[in-house]
Amino acid sequence: MDSEGALYLVATPIGNLEDMTFRAVRVLKEADLIAAEDTRTSGILLKHFEVHTPVTSYHEFNKIEKADYLVSEMLAGKKVACITDAGTPGISDPGEELVKKCYESGIKVYSVPGPAACIAAVTSSGLSCRRFAFEAFLPKDKKEHERVLSEIKNETRTIIIYEAPHHLKKTLDELSGVFGPDRRLTLCRELTKKFEEKMQMTFGEAVDFYKENEPRGEYVLVIEGKSKQEAIEEKQQAFSAMTLEEHMKIYTDQGLSEKDAMKAVAKDRGVTKRDIYSELKTKDR
């Protein structure tokens, strides 16, 4: 470990204790202080791995003032390990605010990598994981909730969303309306635990399934992004509702020449520049 005061973000198991790394156990034992999201939950983990380092609470409701305290301890030379109830600190869990304050104070930050539900879900989903957008839990605030849904509606990357069992049915209904009943997703339940389950289906099938079955456990929804072909077809459909003259005016108003405007319009509509030229000339007669 660093000889000076430093912060260590230590990932902990999301269900299976065997996912705890040797390095994570060592860092927790060698730290001067452990900042835990829930001292009772973390107490079980620390007892299992025979970690006797002092523990203090660091959670969503004290993350500002407690971060100041932890920074002062690190500035005094102490090594602080930050852990959450499960997974990687800062990923939909406390940790981000503390990291920011460490950077502001010139304190070194180290990541001790390990389990993260979003990574476990997307890599085992059977959907594309080359590019993905992590949304965590959808916002509770109505306006923010609507803003996020409007943004992800046209997302072409794979989308990852967390959801609790008592909200799952409502969320599936809502997302089916946003993405359409034919969009594919993989529902990942109880990752790394005894009853781990993954089901790949469409939103329509998922909604029907949970009309007959009660959701159990924590869920990660891995949603297929909009295909490029679908995005192109929707764009072309939107432009087809516009007259050719109106469409041309969009580009000529931007300062494009008539020739370049025709080229842009042709691309928008999925036709050739010759087609646009011919139609415009026909209307001029």
Coordinates of C-alpha atoms in Angstrom, one line a residue:
M1 CA 0.0 0.0 0.0
D2 CA 1.0 3.6 -0.4
S3 CA 3.3 5.0 2.3
E4 CA 1.2 8.2 2.5
G5 CA -2.5 8.7 3.2
A6 CA -4.6 7.4 0.3
L7 CA -8.0 6.2 -0.7
Y8 CA -8.7 2.6 -1.8
L9 CA -11.9 1.8 -3.6
V10 CA -12.4 -1.9 -2.8
A11 CA -14.9 -3.9 -4.8
T12 CA -16.7 -6.6 -2.8
P13 CA -18.9 -9.6 -3.8
I14 CA -22.4 -8.9 -5.2
G15 CA -23.6 -12.3 -3.9
N16 CA -20.9 -15.0 -3.9
L17 CA -18.2 -14.5 -1.3
E18 CA -15.8 -16.5 -3.4
D19 CA -15.6 -13.5 -5.7
M20 CA -13.6 -11.6 -3.1
T21 CA -10.0 -11.1 -4.4
F22 CA -6.8 -11.8 -2.4
R23 CA -5.8 -8.2 -2.9
A24 CA -9.1 -6.8 -1.6
V25 CA -8.7 -8.8 1.6
R26 CA -5.1 -7.6 2.1
V27 CA -6.0 -4.0 1.5
L28 CA -8.9 -4.1 4.0
K29 CA -6.6 -5.7 6.6
E30 CA -3.8 -3.2 6.0
A31 CA -6.0 -0.1 5.9
D32 CA -6.2 2.2 8.9
L33 CA -9.9 2.7 8.5
I34 CA -12.7 1.2 6.4
A35 CA -15.6 3.5 5.3
A36 CA -18.6 1.2 4.7
E37 CA -22.0 2.0 3.3
D38 CA -23.7 -0.2 6.0
T39 CA -21.5 -1.2 8.9
R40 CA -23.9 -4.1 9.8
T41 CA -23.8 -5.6 6.2
S42 CA -20.1 -5.1 5.9
G43 CA -19.6 -6.6 9.3
I44 CA -20.6 -10.0 8.0
L45 CA -18.1 -9.8 5.1
L46 CA -15.3 -8.5 7.3
K47 CA -15.9 -11.2 9.9
H48 CA -15.9 -13.9 7.3
F49 CA -12.4 -12.8 6.0
E50 CA -11.1 -12.1 9.5
V51 CA -10.6 -8.3 8.9
H52 CA -10.3 -6.4 12.2
T53 CA -9.7 -2.9 10.8
P54 CA -11.8 -0.1 12.4
V55 CA -15.0 0.7 10.5
T56 CA -17.0 3.9 10.1
S57 CA -20.2 4.6 8.2
Y58 CA -20.1 6.3 4.8
H59 CA -23.5 6.3 3.0
E60 CA -25.8 8.4 0.8
F61 CA -27.1 10.5 3.7
N62 CA -23.8 11.5 5.2
K63 CA -21.5 11.4 2.1
I64 CA -20.8 15.2 2.1
E65 CA -19.8 15.8 5.8
K66 CA -18.3 12.3 6.2
A67 CA -16.2 12.8 3.1
D68 CA -14.6 15.9 4.7
Y69 CA -13.7 13.8 7.8
L70 CA -12.2 11.0 5.8
V71 CA -10.2 13.5 3.7
S72 CA -8.8 15.0 6.9
E73 CA -7.8 11.5 8.1
M74 CA -6.0 10.8 4.8
L75 CA -4.3 14.1 4.9
A76 CA -3.0 13.1 8.3
G77 CA -1.4 10.0 6.7
K78 CA -4.1 7.4 7.1
K79 CA -5.1 4.8 4.5
V80 CA -8.8 4.6 4.0
A81 CA -10.6 1.7 2.2
C82 CA -14.1 2.5 0.9
I83 CA -16.6 -0.4 0.5
T84 CA -20.3 -0.6 -0.3
D85 CA -22.9 -3.2 0.5
A86 CA -22.0 -5.0 -2.7
G87 CA -20.0 -4.3 -5.8
T88 CA -17.7 -1.5 -6.8
P89 CA -17.9 1.8 -4.9
G90 CA -19.0 4.7 -7.1
I91 CA -21.1 2.5 -9.4
S92 CA -24.6 3.4 -8.3
D93 CA -23.3 3.4 -4.8
P94 CA -21.5 6.0 -2.5
G95 CA -17.9 6.7 -3.4
E96 CA -18.0 9.3 -6.2
E97 CA -18.2 12.3 -3.9
L98 CA -15.3 11.0 -1.8
V99 CA -13.1 10.5 -4.9
K100 CA -13.8 14.1 -6.1
K101 CA -12.7 15.5 -2.7
C102 CA -9.6 13.4 -2.7
Y103 CA -8.6 14.8 -6.1
E104 CA -9.3 18.4 -4.8
S105 CA -7.0 17.7 -1.8
G106 CA -4.2 16.0 -3.8
I107 CA -4.8 12.6 -2.2
K108 CA -4.0 9.5 -4.2
V109 CA -6.9 7.2 -5.2
Y110 CA -6.5 3.5 -6.0
S111 CA -9.1 1.1 -7.4
V112 CA -9.1 -2.5 -6.2
P113 CA -11.2 -4.0 -9.0
G114 CA -13.6 -6.8 -8.6
P115 CA -17.4 -7.5 -8.9
A116 CA -19.8 -5.0 -10.6
A117 CA -23.3 -6.1 -11.4
C118 CA -23.5 -4.1 -14.6
I119 CA -20.4 -5.8 -16.0
A120 CA -21.4 -9.2 -15.0
A121 CA -24.8 -8.7 -16.6
V122 CA -23.8 -7.2 -19.9
T123 CA -21.0 -9.7 -20.6
S124 CA -23.3 -12.6 -20.0
S125 CA -26.4 -11.2 -21.6
G126 CA -25.9 -12.5 -25.1
L127 CA -26.3 -8.9 -26.4
S128 CA -23.6 -6.6 -27.8
C129 CA -21.2 -5.5 -25.1
R130 CA -18.7 -3.6 -27.3
R131 CA -20.6 -0.3 -26.5
F132 CA -23.1 0.2 -23.7
A133 CA -24.8 2.9 -21.7
F134 CA -25.1 2.4 -18.0
E135 CA -28.2 4.1 -16.5
A136 CA -28.4 2.3 -13.1
F137 CA -31.7 2.9 -11.4
L138 CA -34.1 5.2 -13.4
P139 CA -34.6 8.6 -11.6
K140 CA -37.5 8.9 -9.2
D141 CA -38.0 12.6 -10.0
K142 CA -40.7 12.8 -12.6
K143 CA -39.1 15.3 -14.9
E144 CA -35.7 13.7 -14.7
H145 CA -37.3 10.3 -15.3
E146 CA -39.0 11.5 -18.4
R147 CA -35.8 13.2 -19.6
V148 CA -33.8 10.0 -19.3
L149 CA -36.4 8.0 -21.1
S150 CA -36.5 10.4 -24.0
E151 CA -32.7 10.2 -24.2
I152 CA -32.4 6.4 -24.2
K153 CA -35.3 5.9 -26.6
N154 CA -33.0 6.4 -29.6
E155 CA -29.9 4.9 -28.0
T156 CA -28.0 2.6 -30.4
R157 CA -25.8 1.2 -27.6
T158 CA -26.8 -1.6 -25.3
I159 CA -28.5 -0.1 -22.3
I160 CA -28.1 -1.4 -18.7
I161 CA -30.8 -0.6 -16.0
Y162 CA -31.0 -1.8 -12.4
E163 CA -34.4 -2.5 -10.9
A164 CA -35.9 -3.8 -7.6
P165 CA -38.4 -6.6 -7.7
H166 CA -41.4 -4.5 -6.5
H167 CA -40.9 -2.0 -9.3
L168 CA -40.1 -4.5 -12.1
K169 CA -43.6 -4.9 -13.6
K170 CA -44.2 -1.2 -13.8
T171 CA -40.8 -0.6 -15.3
L172 CA -41.2 -3.3 -18.0
D173 CA -44.6 -1.8 -19.0
E174 CA -43.1 1.6 -19.2
L175 CA -40.0 0.5 -21.2
S176 CA -42.1 -1.6 -23.5
G177 CA -43.9 1.6 -24.4
V178 CA -40.7 3.4 -25.0
F179 CA -38.8 0.8 -27.0
G180 CA -41.7 -1.2 -28.4
P181 CA -42.8 -4.7 -27.5
D182 CA -40.4 -6.3 -30.1
R183 CA -37.2 -4.9 -28.7
R184 CA -35.0 -7.6 -27.1
L185 CA -33.6 -7.6 -23.6
T186 CA -32.0 -10.0 -21.2
L187 CA -33.3 -10.0 -17.6
C188 CA -30.5 -10.9 -15.2
R189 CA -31.7 -11.9 -11.7
E190 CA -29.7 -12.6 -8.5
L191 CA -26.3 -12.4 -10.2
T192 CA -23.6 -14.7 -8.7
K193 CA -26.1 -16.1 -6.2
K194 CA -27.6 -19.6 -5.8
F195 CA -30.7 -18.8 -7.9
E196 CA -29.0 -16.7 -10.6
E197 CA -31.1 -16.6 -13.8
K198 CA -31.0 -14.9 -17.2
M199 CA -33.8 -14.8 -19.6
Q200 CA -33.5 -13.3 -23.1
M201 CA -36.8 -12.2 -24.6
T202 CA -38.7 -9.3 -26.1
F203 CA -40.4 -6.6 -23.9
G204 CA -43.8 -8.0 -25.0
E205 CA -42.8 -11.4 -23.8
A206 CA -41.3 -10.1 -20.5
V207 CA -44.5 -8.1 -19.7
D208 CA -46.6 -11.2 -20.3
F209 CA -44.3 -13.4 -18.3
Y210 CA -44.5 -11.3 -15.2
K211 CA -48.3 -11.1 -15.4
E212 CA -48.1 -14.8 -14.4
N213 CA -44.9 -14.8 -12.3
E214 CA -44.0 -12.7 -9.3
P215 CA -40.5 -10.9 -9.6
R216 CA -38.0 -12.1 -7.0
G217 CA -34.5 -10.8 -6.3
E218 CA -32.6 -7.9 -7.7
Y219 CA -32.7 -7.4 -11.4
V220 CA -30.4 -6.0 -14.1
L221 CA -32.1 -5.3 -17.4
V222 CA -29.7 -5.4 -20.4
I223 CA -31.6 -3.9 -23.3
E224 CA -30.6 -4.1 -27.0
G225 CA -29.9 -0.7 -28.6
K226 CA -31.8 0.5 -31.6
S227 CA -30.3 -0.9 -34.8
K228 CA -28.7 1.4 -37.3
Q229 CA -31.2 0.3 -39.9
E230 CA -34.1 1.0 -37.6
A231 CA -32.7 4.5 -36.9
I232 CA -32.2 5.2 -40.6
E233 CA -35.7 4.0 -41.5
E234 CA -37.3 6.2 -38.7
K235 CA -35.3 9.2 -39.9
Q236 CA -36.3 8.6 -43.5
Q237 CA -39.9 8.2 -42.5
A238 CA -39.8 11.5 -40.6
F239 CA -38.4 13.4 -43.6
S240 CA -40.9 11.8 -46.0
A241 CA -43.7 13.6 -44.2
M242 CA -42.1 16.8 -45.2
T243 CA -42.4 18.3 -48.7
L244 CA -39.3 18.3 -50.8
E245 CA -39.3 22.1 -50.9
E246 CA -39.5 22.3 -47.1
H247 CA -36.7 19.8 -46.8
M248 CA -34.4 21.7 -49.2
K249 CA -35.1 24.9 -47.3
I250 CA -33.6 23.5 -44.1
Y251 CA -30.3 23.2 -45.8
T252 CA -30.4 26.3 -48.0
D253 CA -31.2 28.3 -44.9
Q254 CA -28.0 27.0 -43.4
G255 CA -26.1 28.4 -46.3
L256 CA -25.6 25.3 -48.4
S257 CA -25.7 25.6 -52.2
E258 CA -28.6 24.1 -54.1
K259 CA -26.3 21.3 -55.2
D260 CA -25.1 20.5 -51.7
A261 CA -28.6 20.8 -50.3
M262 CA -29.9 18.2 -52.8
K263 CA -27.1 15.9 -51.8
A264 CA -28.0 16.2 -48.1
V265 CA -31.7 15.7 -48.8
A266 CA -31.0 12.6 -50.9
K267 CA -29.0 11.2 -48.0
D268 CA -31.8 11.9 -45.5
R269 CA -34.4 10.3 -47.7
G270 CA -32.3 7.3 -48.7
V271 CA -32.5 8.1 -52.4
T272 CA -30.1 9.4 -55.1
K273 CA -29.3 13.0 -55.8
R274 CA -30.6 12.4 -59.3
D275 CA -34.0 11.4 -57.9
I276 CA -34.2 14.7 -55.9
Y277 CA -33.1 16.7 -59.0
S278 CA -35.7 15.0 -61.2
E279 CA -38.5 15.5 -58.8
L280 CA -37.7 19.2 -58.2
K281 CA -37.4 19.8 -62.0
T282 CA -40.8 18.1 -62.6
K283 CA -42.5 20.3 -60.0
D284 CA -40.9 23.4 -61.6
R285 CA -42.6 22.7 -65.0

